[in-house]
XYZ file of C-alpha atoms in Angstrom:
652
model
C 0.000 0.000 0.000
C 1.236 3.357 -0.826
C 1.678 6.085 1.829
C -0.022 9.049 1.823
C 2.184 11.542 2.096
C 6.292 11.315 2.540
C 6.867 9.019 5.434
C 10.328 7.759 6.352
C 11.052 5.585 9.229
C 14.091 4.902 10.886
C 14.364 3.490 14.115
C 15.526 5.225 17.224
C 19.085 3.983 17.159
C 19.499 5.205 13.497
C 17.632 8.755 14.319
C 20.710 9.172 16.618
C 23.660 8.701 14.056
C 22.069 10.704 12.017
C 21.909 13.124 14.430
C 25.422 13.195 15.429
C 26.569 12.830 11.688
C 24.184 15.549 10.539
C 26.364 18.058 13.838
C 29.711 16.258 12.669
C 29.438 17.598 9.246
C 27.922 21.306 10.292
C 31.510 20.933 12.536
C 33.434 20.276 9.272
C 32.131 22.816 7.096
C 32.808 25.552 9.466
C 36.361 24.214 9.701
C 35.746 23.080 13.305
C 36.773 19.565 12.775
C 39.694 18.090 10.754
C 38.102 17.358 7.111
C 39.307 14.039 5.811
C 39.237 12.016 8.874
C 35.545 13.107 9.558
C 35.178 12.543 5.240
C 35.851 8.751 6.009
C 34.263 8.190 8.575
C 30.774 10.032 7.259
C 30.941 8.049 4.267
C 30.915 4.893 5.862
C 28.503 5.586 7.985
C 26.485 7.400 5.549
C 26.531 3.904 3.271
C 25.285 2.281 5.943
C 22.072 4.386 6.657
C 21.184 4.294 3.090
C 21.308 0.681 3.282
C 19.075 0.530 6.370
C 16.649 3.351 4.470
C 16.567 1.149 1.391
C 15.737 -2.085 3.458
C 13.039 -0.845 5.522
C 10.574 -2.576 3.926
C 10.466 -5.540 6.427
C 10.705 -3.874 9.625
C 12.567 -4.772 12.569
C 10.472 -6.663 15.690
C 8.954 -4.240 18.495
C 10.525 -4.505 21.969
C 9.546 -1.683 24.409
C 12.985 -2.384 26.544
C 15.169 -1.594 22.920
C 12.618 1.248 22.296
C 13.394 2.904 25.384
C 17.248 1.966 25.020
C 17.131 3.822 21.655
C 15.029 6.955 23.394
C 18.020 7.353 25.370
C 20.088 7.304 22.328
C 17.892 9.873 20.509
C 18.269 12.404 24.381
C 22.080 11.478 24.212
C 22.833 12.756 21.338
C 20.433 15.887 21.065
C 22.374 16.517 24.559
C 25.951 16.331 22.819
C 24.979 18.165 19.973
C 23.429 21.313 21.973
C 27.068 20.875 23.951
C 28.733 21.140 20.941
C 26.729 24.348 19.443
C 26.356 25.748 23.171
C 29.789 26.302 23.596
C 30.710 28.994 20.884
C 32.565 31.805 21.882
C 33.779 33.186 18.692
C 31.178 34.859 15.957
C 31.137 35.121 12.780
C 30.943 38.290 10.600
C 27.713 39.550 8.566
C 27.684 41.973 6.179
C 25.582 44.170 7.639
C 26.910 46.777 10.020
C 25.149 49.189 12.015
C 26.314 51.745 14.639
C 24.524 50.898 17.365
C 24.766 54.640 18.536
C 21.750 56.138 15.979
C 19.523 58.672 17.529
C 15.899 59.255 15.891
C 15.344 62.762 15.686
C 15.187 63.935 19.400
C 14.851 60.594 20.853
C 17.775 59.667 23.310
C 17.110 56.251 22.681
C 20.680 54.181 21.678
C 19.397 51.739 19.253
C 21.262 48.429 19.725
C 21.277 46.093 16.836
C 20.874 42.545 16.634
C 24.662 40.794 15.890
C 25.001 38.219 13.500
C 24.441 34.339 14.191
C 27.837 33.072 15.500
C 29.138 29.773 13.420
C 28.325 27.772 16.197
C 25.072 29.663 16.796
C 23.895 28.712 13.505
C 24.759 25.185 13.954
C 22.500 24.834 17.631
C 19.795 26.647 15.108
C 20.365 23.532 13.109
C 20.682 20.780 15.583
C 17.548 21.983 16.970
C 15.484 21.470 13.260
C 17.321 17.771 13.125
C 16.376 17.425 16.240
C 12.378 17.788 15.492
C 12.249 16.726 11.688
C 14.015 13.136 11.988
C 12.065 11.801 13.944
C 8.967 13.051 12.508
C 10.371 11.500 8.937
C 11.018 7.963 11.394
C 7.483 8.024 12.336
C 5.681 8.324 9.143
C 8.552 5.192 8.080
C 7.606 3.401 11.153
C 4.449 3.510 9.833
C 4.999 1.841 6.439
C 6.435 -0.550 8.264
C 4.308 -1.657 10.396
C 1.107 -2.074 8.027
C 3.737 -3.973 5.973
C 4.479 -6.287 8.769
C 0.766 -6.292 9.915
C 0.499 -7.434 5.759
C 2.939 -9.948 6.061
C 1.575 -11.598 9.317
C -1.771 -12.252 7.576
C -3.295 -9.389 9.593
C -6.206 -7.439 7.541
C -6.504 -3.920 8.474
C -9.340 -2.231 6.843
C -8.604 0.862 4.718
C -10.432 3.013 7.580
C -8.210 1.435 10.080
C -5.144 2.567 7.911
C -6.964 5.664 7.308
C -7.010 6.523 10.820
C -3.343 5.689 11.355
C -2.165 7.915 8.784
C -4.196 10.883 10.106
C -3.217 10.099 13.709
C 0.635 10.374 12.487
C -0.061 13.577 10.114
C -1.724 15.669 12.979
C 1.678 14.803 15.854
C 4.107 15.558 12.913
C 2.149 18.856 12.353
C 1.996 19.852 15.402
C 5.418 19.073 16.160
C 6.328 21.036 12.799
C 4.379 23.925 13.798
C 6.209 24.124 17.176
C 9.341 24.003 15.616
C 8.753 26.541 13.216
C 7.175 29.103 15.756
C 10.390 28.689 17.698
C 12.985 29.303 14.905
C 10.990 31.509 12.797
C 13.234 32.149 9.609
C 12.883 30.667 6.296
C 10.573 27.990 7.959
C 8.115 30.135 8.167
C 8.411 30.718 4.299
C 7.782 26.548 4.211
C 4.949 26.905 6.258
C 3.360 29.481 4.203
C 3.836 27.264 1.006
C 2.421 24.439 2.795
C -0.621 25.956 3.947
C -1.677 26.934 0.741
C -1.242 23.633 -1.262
C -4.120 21.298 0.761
C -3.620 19.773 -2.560
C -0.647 18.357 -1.854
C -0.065 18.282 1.658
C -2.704 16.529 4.288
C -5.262 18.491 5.734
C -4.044 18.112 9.376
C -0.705 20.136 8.730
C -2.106 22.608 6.001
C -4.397 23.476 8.992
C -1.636 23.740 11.367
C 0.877 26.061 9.314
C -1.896 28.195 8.236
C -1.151 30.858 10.911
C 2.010 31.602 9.662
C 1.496 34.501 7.080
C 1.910 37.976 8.348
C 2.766 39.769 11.307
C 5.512 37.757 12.687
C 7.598 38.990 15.515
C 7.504 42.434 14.498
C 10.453 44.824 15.251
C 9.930 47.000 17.428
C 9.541 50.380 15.833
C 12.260 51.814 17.522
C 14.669 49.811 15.504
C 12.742 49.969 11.670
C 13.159 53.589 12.012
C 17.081 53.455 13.085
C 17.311 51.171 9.850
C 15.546 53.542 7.692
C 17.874 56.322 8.825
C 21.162 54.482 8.864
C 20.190 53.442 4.703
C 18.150 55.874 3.538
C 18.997 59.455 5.324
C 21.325 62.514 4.130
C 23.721 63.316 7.043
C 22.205 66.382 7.934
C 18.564 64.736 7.901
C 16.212 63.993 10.477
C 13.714 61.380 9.777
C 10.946 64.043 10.257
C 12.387 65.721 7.028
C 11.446 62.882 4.826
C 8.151 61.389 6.874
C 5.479 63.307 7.384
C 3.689 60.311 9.400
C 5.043 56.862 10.092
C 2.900 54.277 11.788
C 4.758 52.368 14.382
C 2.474 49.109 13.946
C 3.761 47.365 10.828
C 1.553 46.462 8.238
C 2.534 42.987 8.152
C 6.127 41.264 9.191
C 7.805 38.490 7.516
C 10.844 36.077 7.588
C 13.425 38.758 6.306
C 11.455 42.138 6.195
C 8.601 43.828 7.721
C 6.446 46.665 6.248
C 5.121 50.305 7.568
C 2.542 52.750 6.255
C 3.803 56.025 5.781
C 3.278 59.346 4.136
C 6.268 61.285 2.776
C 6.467 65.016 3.627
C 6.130 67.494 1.034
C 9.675 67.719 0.043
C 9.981 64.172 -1.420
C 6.340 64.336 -3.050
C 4.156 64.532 -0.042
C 2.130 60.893 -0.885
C 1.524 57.853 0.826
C 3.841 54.970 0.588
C 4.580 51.431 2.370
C 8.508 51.406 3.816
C 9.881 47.334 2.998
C 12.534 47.048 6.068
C 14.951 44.445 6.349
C 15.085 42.612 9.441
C 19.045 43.113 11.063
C 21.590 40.038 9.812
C 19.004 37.761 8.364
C 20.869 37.045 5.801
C 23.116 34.064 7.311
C 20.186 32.652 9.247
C 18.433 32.331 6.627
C 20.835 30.891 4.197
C 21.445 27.979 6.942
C 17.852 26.831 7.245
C 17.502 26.512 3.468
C 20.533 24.367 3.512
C 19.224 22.270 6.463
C 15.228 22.216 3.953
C 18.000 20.978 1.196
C 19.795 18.334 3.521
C 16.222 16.887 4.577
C 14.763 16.606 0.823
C 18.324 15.094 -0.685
C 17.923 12.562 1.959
C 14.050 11.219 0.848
C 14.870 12.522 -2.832
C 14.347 8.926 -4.043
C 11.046 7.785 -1.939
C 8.042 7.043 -4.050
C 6.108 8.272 -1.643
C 7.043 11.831 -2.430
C 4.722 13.570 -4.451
C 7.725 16.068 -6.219
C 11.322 16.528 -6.018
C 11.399 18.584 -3.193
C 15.422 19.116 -3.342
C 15.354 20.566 -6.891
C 12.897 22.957 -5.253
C 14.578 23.889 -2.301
C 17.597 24.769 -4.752
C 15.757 26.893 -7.126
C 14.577 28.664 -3.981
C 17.712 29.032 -2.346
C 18.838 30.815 -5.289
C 16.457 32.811 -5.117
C 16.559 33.786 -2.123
C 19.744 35.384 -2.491
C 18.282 37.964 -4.525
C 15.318 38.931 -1.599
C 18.083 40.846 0.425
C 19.083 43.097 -1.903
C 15.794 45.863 -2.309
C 17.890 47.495 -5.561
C 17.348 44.768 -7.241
C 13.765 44.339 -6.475
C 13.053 47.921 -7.218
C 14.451 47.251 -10.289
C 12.374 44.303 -10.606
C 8.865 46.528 -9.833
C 10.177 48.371 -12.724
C 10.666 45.875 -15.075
C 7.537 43.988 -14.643
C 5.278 47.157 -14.762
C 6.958 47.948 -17.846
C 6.369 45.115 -19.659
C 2.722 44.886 -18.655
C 1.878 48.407 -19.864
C 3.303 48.467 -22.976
C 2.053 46.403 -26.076
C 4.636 43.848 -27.139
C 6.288 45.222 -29.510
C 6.457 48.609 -26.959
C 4.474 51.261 -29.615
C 1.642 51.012 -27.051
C 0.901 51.857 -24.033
C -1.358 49.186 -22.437
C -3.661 48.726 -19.033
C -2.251 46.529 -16.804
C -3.720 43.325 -15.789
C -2.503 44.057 -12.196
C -2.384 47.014 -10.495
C 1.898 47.014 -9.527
C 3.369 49.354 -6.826
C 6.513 51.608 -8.205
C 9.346 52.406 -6.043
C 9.755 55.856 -5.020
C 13.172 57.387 -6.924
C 15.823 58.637 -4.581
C 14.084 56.578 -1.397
C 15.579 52.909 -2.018
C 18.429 50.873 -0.703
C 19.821 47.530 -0.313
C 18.089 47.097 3.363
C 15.155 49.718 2.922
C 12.746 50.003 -0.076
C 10.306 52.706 -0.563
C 7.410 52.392 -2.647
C 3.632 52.969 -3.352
C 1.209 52.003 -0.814
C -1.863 49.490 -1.894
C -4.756 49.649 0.192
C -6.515 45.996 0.252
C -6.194 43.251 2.303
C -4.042 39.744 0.848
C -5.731 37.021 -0.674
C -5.268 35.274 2.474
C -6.976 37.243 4.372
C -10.033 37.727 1.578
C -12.605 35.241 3.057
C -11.881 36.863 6.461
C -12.690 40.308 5.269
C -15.315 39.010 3.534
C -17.056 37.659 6.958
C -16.566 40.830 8.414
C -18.503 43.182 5.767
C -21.061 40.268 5.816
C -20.552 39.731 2.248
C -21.666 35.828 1.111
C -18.121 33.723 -0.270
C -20.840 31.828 -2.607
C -23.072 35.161 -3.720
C -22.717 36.501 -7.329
C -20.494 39.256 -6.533
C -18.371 36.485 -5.091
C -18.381 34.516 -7.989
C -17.795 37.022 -10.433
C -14.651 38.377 -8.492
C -13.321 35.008 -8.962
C -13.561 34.635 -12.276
C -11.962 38.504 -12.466
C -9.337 37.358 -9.646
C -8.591 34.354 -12.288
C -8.371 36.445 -15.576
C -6.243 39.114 -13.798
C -3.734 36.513 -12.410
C -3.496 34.480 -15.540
C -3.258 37.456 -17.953
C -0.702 38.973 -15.645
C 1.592 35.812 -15.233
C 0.958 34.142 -19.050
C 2.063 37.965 -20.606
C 5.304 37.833 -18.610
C 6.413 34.048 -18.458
C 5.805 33.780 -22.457
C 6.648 37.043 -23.499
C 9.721 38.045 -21.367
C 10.604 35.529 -19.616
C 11.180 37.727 -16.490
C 8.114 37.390 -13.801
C 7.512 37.248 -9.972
C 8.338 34.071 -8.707
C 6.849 34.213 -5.280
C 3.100 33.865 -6.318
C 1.229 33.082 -2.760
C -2.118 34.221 -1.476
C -0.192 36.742 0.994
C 1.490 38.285 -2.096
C -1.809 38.619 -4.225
C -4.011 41.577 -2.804
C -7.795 42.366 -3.279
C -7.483 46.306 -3.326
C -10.615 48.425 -2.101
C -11.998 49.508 -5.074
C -11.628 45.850 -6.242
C -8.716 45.859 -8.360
C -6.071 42.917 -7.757
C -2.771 44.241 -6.946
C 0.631 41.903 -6.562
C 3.128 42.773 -4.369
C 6.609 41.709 -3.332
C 9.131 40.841 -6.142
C 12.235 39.869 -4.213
C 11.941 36.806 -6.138
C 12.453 37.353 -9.673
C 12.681 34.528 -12.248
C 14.274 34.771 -15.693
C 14.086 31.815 -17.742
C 15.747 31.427 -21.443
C 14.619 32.176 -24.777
C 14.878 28.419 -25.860
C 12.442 27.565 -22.994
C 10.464 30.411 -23.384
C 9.316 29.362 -27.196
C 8.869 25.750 -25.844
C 6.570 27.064 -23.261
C 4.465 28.596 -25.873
C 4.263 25.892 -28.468
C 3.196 23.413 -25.281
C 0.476 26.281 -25.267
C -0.575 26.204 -28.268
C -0.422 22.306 -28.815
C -2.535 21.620 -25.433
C -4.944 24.431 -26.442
C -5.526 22.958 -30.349
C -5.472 19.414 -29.509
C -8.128 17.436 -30.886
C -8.301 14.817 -28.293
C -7.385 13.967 -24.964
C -6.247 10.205 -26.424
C -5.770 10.859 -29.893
C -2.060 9.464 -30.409
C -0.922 12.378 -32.651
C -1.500 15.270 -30.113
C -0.192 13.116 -27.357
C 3.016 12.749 -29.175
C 3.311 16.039 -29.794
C 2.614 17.369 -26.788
C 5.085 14.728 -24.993
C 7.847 15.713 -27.395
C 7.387 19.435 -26.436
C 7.508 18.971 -22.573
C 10.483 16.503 -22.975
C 12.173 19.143 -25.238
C 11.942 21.444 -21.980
C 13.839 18.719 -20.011
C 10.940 16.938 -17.960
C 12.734 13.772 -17.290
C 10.358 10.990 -16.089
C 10.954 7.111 -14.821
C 12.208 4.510 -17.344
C 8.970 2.723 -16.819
C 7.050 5.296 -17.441
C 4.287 4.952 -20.075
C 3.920 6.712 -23.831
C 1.018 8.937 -22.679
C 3.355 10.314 -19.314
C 5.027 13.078 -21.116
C 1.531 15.029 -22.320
C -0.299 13.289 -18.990
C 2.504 15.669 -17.157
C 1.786 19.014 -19.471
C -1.921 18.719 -19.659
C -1.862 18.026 -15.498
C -0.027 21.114 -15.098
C -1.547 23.772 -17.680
C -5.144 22.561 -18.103
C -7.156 22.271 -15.035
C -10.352 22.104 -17.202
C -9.423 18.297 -18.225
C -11.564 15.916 -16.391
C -9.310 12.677 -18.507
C -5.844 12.309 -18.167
C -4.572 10.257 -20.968
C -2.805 6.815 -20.246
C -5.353 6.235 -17.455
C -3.293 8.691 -14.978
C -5.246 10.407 -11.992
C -5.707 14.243 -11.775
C -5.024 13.996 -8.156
C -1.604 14.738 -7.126
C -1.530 12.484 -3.874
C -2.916 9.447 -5.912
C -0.223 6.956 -6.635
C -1.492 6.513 -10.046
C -1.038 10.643 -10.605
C 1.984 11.528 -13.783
C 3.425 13.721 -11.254
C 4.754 10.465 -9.771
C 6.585 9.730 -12.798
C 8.775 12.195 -12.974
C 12.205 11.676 -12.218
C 13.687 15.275 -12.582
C 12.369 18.848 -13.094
C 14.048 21.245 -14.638
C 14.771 24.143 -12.904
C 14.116 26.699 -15.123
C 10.446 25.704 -14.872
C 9.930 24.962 -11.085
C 9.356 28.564 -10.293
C 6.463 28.503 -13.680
C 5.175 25.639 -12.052
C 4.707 27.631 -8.661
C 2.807 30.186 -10.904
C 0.556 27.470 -12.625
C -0.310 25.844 -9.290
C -1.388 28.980 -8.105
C -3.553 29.986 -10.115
C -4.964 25.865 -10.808
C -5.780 25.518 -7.168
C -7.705 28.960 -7.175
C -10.045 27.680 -9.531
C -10.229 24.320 -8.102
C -11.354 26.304 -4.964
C -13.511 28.242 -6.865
C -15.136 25.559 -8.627
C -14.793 27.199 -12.171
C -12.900 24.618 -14.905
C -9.970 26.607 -15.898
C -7.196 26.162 -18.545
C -3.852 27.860 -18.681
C -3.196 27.010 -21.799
C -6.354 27.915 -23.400
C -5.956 31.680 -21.958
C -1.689 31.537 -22.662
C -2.256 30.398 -26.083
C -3.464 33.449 -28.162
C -0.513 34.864 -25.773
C 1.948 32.760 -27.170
C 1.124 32.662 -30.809
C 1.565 36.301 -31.084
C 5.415 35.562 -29.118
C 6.238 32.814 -31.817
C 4.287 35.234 -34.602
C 6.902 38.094 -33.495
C 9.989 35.575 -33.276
C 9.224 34.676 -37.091
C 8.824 38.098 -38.310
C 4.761 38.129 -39.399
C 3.733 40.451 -36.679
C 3.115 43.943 -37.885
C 5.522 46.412 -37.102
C 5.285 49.741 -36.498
C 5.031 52.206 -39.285
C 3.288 49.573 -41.882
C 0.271 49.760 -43.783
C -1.753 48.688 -40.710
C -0.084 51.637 -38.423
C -3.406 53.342 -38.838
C -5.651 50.342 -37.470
C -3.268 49.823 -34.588
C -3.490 53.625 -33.949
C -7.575 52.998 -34.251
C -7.490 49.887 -31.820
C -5.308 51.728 -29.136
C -8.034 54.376 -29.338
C -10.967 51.713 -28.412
C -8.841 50.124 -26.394
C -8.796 53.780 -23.916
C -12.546 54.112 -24.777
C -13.205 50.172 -23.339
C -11.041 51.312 -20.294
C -12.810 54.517 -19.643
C -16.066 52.962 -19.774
C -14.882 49.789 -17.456
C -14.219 52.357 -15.002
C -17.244 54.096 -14.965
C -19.384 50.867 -14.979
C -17.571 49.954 -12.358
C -17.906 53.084 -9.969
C -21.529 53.037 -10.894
C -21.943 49.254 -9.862
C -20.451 50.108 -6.478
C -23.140 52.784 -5.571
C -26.260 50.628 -7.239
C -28.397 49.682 -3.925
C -27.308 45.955 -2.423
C -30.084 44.220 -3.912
C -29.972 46.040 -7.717
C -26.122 45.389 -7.669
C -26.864 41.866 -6.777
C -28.772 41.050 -9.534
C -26.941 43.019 -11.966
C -23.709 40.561 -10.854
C -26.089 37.382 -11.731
C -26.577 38.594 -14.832
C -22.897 39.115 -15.332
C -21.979 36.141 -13.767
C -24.206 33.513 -15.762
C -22.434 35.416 -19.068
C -19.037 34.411 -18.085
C -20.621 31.129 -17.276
C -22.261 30.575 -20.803
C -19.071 31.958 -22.429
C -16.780 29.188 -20.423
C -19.005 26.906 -21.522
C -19.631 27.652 -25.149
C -15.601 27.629 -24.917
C -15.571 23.957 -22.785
C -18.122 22.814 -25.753
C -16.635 23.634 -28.893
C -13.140 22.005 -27.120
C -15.031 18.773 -27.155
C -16.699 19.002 -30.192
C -13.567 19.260 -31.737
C -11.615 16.559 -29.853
C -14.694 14.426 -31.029
């Protein structure tokens, strides 16, 4: 029987080597240990834990007296290890330096600064996750093994009977994760958030149990955000009063590396409102080390069937970028970029409305630490259905449902126009990121992770597109083989035993949540053993952060309940990137310039006139605007499924 969810299972005695081995080699690559001695002797015992992984399949007899020998074990060598970290004297050096000395304004407060994570700091930081996560992996393996040995004994345990052992081990390992992650705080927390939002691929019990960790997060104290601000951003003969006019001391929301204010500029820099991104004192290295403890954990199950993705080649892609969220130039640079390229047409003679409404940094006020930049007023995604209870507005009304198709189009329009046609897009797409603004715009903030993908991959992207999206059938051997050629061509690598149908089974899974078949008899689910994601064998990297963007905006509409197909909305997106690669798109100054001229014109008109419907739909009386939004709403309905129809009829 196949597990649930990732579930490795060592026994006590093995949690503790790998405890010890796991401190060992944090001692070696901070030079604290001699290197080859401690090579040799991790390698053989390394050889000999993936043996004991690999054979855990028939698991070893149950005796309570061994069980609490190897307890003692696991408390002996959590106690050496926290000896080890615990007695660091020396610290390392961060790159960021403060003097502690700053004054605000009048104040005669001495702002003191966090230090840096010592070497051996970081390494007790570390101890502590192995500590927590091992033997919640041994569990979930303890379990396999005991339904196998319960199999081999004769013993028939019902599926409910398995059912509730599975959900009995998913809600201690949550709740131990949760603990865990609400005492180092960190880049965990960023893993928490990413877990909460995918009860698609995680179980229920720890989705629920991570979902508190979005916003507002140990906050600095305000003291210290403002001695930041004035050590980056100030003139020397400034006082913060010169360049805020207000600054609210309650952040607007704090996470792993930065935390955000409200704030209103005085007149001298432009006199508007803004939101102030501060960077949390030397986060940098603490950061870096939990990522490469996420990595260690992943490399170590990289192989497990039970895994429903290759978790390591995500943690790497993330690591890297991750590098880029502590430098704000660069993301400033990236809030450029982006806005850019979604207001002008493609071939830039046009200016164009956004999808997305995109916050602009303010020139003059931005720094590696400290980013200054217009203020969006809306709540995050998040926090939608919340908001939604509190104005006593109905999650299943018609104004409800017709946000969600506009949240859809938005997010899809927004993401397809930058993955095909750049290549450049935000790469951290999460419900905290994604904000309903108040006059019901979607805005997207934070892009301190930035993906740029290559040209190559970029016109493979869009021929997948357009091949999903003009397929005539979901089994017809022609478009499978096409489509499988395509996604191989982006380097999808998948199991040598995998079948014909895998390659398209993996593309169609991935762009076209309105598919209710999955060719080659795979499962839509992604927890089902029988799913395509299970076949894959490696991911390329280049797409795992697309992927995050896909998934997205797939499990929105899953939530939603409205059939929805990437690559039916990407492809008229990509045809005109492939159209402009070969040279047949119309360029400006041809005989057309006039029509393109014409077609900007009713472009501004449509615009205008979205507007105004819109303000005037806001001040209709509750019960006129209602019906007026069920009269929208079953339009978009009849239009998806005019569009649903003549994709059948023509796969038929």
């Amino acid at each position: 029987m196949k597990s649930k969810f990732f579930t490795p299972s060592i026994n006590s005695s093995t949690t503790a080597w790998v405890l010890i081995l796991s401190s060992l080699a944090l001692l070696e690559t901070h030079g604290l240990l001699p290197m080859s001695p401690l090579r040799s002797a991790s390698s053989t015992h390394s050889s000999v834990t993936k043996h004991y992984v690999a054979t855990t399949t028939t698991p070893p007899s149950v005796s309570t007296d061994m069980d609490d020998e190897f307890e003692q074990q696991d408390d002996t060598a959590t106690v050496i290890v926290n000896a080890i970290a615990s007695s660091a004297a020396t610290s390392s050096a961060d790159s960021t330096n403060y003097n502690n000395n700053i004054v605000i304004d009048d104040e005669l407060e001495t702002i003191d600064f966090p230090p840096p994570l010592s070497t051996l700091d970081r390494m007790k930081r570390a101890a502590t996750f192995w500590s927590t996560a091992i033997p919640i992996v041994a569990n979930y393996y303890g379990l396999i093994g005991n339904i196998k040995l319960q199999e081999l004994l004769g013993t028939k345990m019902t599926e409910r009977d398995v059912e509730k052992l599975w959900d009995e081990k998913h809600a201690d390992g949550a709740k131990k994760l949760a603990d865990i992650i609400t005492e180092l705080k960190g880049f965990y927390v960023k893993t928490a958030q990413i877990i909460s939002t995918r009860q698609d691929l995680f179980p229920v019990q720890y989705t629920d149990a991570l979902s508190g960790f979005t916003d507002n997060l140990d906050p600095m104290p305000a003291s210290l955000a403002k001695a930041i601000v004035k050590a980056e951003l100030l003139n020397r003969d400034e006082t913060f009063s010169n360049v805020f006019a207000e600054f609210d001391d309650e952040p607007l929301g704090a996470a792993s590396i930065a935390q955000v204010h409200r704030a209103v500029l005085t007149e001298e820099y432009g006199g508007r409102e803004v939101a102030v991104k501060i960077q949390r004192p030397s986060i940098e290295s603490k950061l870096l080390g939990d990522i490469a403890n996420l990595k260690a954990v992943s490399k170590t199950f990289q192989n497990v069937d039970a895994l429903p993705l290759d978790y390591y080649t995500v943690f790497c892609e993330l690591e890297k970028q991750l590098a880029d969220e502590f430098d704000f130039v660069a993301e400033a640079v990236a809030m450029d970029r982006i806005y850019n390229a979604l207001t002008r047409s493609m071939d830039g003679s046009e200016s164009t409305e956004p999808p997305l409404v995109l916050p602009r940094p303010i020139p003059g006020l931005v720094s590696k630490r400290v980013l200054v930049m217009d203020y969006l007023k809306g709540v995050p995604l998040s926090r939608a259905r919340e908001e939604m209870a509190k104005r006593g507005i109905d999650p299943d009304s018609p104004e409800s449902k017709l946000f969600g198709r506009k949240l859809l189009k938005a997010l899809t329009y927004g993401f397809g126009r930058t993955i095909l046609e750049t290549g450049f897009f935000h790469a951290d797409p999460h419900p905290g990121n994604v904000f309903v603004l108040e006059n019901g715009d979607i805005g997207l903030i934070d892009f301190g992770q930035v993906k740029q993908i290559s040209g190559r991959n970029r016109e493979t992207l869009c021929k997948v597109m357009i091949a999903l999206a003009d397929r005539e059938g979901d089994e017809r051997p022609e478009d499978l083989e096409k489509i499988g050629n395509l996604a191989l061509e982006l380097g999808v690598e998948l199991n040598e035993d995998a079948k014909d149908e895998a390659p398209a089974a993996v593309a169609m899974w991935l762009f076209d949540g309105s598919t209710e078949v999955l060719p080659g008899g795979y499962d839509l689910g992604e927890l089902s053993p029988n799913s395509p994601v299970k076949e894959l064998k490696s991911f390329p990297q280049d797409l795992v952060l697309v992927g995050r963007s896909s998934i997205l905006i797939k499990g929105i509409s899953a939530r939603l309940g409205i059939p929805w197909s990437l690559a039916r909305e990407w492809a008229p997106i990509a045809r005109e990137v492939l159209e402009s690669k070969t040279g047949k798109a119309l360029s400006a100054g041809s005989s057309a310039d006039k029509r393109v001229r014409f077609h900007a014109v009713v472009g501004t008109l449509k615009q205008w006139a979205k507007g105004r419907a819109s303000g005037l739909g806001r001040r209709l009386p509750s019960p006129l605007r209602t019906r007026v939004a069920n009269l929208l709403l079953k339009r978009e309905e009849r239009k998806t499924r005019r569009a649903l129809t003549r994709h059948s009829t023509v796969k038929k």
